Short mmCIF file of C-alpha atoms in Angstrom, two decimals:
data_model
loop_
_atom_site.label_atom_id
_atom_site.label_comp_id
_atom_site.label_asym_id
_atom_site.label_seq_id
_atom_site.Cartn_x
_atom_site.Cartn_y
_atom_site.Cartn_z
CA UNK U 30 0.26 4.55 -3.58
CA UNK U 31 -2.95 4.86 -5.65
CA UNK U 32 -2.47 4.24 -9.42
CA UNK U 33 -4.98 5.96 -11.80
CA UNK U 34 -6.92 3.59 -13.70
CA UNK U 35 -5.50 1.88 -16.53
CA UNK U 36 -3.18 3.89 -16.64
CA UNK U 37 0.58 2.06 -17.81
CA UNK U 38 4.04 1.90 -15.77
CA UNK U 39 6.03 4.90 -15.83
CA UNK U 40 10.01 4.94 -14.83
CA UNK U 41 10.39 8.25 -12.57
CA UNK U 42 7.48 10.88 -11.40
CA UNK U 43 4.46 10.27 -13.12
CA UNK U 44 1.26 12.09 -12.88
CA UNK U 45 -1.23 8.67 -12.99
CA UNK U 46 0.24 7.64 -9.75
CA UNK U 47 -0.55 9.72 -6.14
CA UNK U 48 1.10 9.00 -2.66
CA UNK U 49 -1.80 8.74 -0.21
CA UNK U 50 -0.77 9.90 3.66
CA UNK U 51 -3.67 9.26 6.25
CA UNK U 52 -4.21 11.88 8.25
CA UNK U 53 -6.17 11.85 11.87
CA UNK U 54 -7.66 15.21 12.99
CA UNK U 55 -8.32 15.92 16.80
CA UNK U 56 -8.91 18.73 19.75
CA UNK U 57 -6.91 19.95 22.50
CA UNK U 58 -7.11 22.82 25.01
CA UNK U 59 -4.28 26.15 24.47
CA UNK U 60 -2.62 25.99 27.47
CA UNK U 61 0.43 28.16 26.61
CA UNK U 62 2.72 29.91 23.91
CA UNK U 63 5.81 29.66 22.51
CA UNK U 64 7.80 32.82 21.13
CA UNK U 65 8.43 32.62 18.19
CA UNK U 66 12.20 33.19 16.71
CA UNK U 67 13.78 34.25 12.99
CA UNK U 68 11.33 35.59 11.15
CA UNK U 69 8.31 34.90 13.89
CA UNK U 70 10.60 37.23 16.81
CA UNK U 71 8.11 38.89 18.42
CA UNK U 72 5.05 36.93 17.54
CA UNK U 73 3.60 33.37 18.81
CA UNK U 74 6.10 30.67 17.50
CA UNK U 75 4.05 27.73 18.67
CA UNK U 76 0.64 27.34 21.03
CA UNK U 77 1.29 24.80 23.66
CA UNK U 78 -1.25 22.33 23.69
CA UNK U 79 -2.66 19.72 26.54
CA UNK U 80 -4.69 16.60 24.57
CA UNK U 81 -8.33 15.38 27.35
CA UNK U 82 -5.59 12.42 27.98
CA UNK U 83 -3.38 15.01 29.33
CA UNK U 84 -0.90 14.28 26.84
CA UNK U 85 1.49 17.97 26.55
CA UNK U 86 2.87 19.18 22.59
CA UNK U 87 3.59 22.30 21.00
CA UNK U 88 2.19 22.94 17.10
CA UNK U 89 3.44 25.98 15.84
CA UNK U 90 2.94 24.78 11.94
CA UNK U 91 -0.15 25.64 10.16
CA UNK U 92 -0.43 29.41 11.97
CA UNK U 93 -0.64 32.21 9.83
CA UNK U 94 0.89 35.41 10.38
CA UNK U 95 -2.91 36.79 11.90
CA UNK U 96 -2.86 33.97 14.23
CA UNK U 97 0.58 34.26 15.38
CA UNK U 98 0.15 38.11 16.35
CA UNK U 99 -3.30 37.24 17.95
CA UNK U 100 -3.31 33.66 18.86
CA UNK U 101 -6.49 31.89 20.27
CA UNK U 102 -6.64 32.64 23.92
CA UNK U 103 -5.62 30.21 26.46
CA UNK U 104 -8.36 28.02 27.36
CA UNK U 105 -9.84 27.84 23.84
CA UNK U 106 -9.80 24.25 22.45
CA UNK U 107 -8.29 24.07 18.76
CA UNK U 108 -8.00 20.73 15.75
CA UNK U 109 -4.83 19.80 15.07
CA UNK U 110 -4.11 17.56 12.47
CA UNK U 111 -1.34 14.87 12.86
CA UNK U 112 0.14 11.74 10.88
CA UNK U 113 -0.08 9.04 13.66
CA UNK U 114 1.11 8.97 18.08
CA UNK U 115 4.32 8.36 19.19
CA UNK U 116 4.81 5.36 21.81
CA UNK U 117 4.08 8.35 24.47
CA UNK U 118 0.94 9.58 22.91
CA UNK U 119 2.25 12.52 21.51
CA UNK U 120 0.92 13.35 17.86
CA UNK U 121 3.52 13.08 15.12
CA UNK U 122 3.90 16.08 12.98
CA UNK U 123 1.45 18.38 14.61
CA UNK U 124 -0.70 20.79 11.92
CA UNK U 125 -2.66 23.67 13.54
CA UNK U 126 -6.11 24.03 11.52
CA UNK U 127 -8.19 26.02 13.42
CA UNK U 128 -10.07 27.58 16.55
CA UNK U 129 -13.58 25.32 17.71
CA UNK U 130 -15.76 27.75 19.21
CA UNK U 131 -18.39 25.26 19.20
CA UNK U 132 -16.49 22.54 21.09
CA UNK U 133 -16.79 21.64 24.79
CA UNK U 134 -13.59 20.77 26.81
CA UNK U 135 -14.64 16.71 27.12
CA UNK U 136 -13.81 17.66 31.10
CA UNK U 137 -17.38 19.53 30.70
CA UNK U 138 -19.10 17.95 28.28
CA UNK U 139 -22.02 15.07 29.40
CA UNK U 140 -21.38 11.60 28.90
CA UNK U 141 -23.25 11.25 25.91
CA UNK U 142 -21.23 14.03 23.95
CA UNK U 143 -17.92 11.75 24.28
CA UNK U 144 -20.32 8.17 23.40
CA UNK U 145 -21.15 10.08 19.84
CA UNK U 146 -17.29 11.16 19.36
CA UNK U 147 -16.01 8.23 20.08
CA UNK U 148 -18.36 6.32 17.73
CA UNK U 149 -17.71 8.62 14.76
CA UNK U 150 -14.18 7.82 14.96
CA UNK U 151 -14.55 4.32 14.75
CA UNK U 152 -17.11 4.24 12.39
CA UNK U 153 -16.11 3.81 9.06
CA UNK U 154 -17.05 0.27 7.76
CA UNK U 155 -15.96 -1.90 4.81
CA UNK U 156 -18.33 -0.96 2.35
CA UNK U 157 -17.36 3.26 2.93
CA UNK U 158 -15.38 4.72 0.18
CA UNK U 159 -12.67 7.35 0.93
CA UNK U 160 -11.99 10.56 -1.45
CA UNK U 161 -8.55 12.12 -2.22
CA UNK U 162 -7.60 15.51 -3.86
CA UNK U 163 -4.59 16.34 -5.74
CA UNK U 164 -4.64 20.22 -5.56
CA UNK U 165 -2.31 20.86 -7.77
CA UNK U 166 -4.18 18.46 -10.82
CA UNK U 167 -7.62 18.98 -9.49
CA UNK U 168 -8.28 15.59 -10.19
CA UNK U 169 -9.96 13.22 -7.19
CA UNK U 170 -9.33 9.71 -6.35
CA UNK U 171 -11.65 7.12 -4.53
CA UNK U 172 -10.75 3.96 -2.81
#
């Protein structure tokens, strides 16, 4: 939880203080579909997706109605965003966000692609500030 600044104690809701959820984004290959059902019958429900660890999920939230009549072909690679793994490796709460046409499949990519990756993911150092947005106050928040 992330108070505002000097901002006082407040029994109940209180607009100074902001829940912060970290978030992890990352890519996986469409491998499948899902049918949808309710008010998604006859459209994609959820894509079936296969992580480079070969780790299998399905992420149907996040797809708008566009993308559920005309879904990213199979084969295309696609960020997800998730909360954190399970024990299995299998992303927690699954967020589709969008097709990466200028991603490589790390099965084709060279060596030196996956070195950089990997090193942006763990790079982010003691002295790096994070950001936060509250959309609905517009206001932003650094820690």
């Amino acid at each position: 939880m992330l108070r505002q600044p000097k901002s006082s104690y407040e029994v109940g809701r209180s607009w100074t203080l902001l829940k912060v959820k970290s978030f992890c984004d990352a890519e996986a290959k469409v491998i499948g579909y899902t049918a949808g059902k309710g008010k998604h019958k006859g459209k994609t429900g959820a894509l079936r997706l296969v992580t480079p660890e070969g780790v299998e999920f399905s992420v149907g939230t996040g797809l708008n109605e566009k993308e559920r009549v005309n879904p990213p072909a199979i084969g295309s690679i696609v960020t997800y965003r998730f909360q954190e793994l399970t024990k299995k490796g299998v992303p927690r709460f699954p967020t589709y966000v969008g097709e990466r046409a200028d991603a490589e499949w790390p099965g084709d990519a060279s060596g030196e692609v996956l070195a950089a990756a990997a090193s942006e993911e763990t790079s982010m150092g003691l002295g790096e500030t994070r950001r936060f947005e509250n959309a609905e106050l517009g206001k932003f928040w650094s820690i």
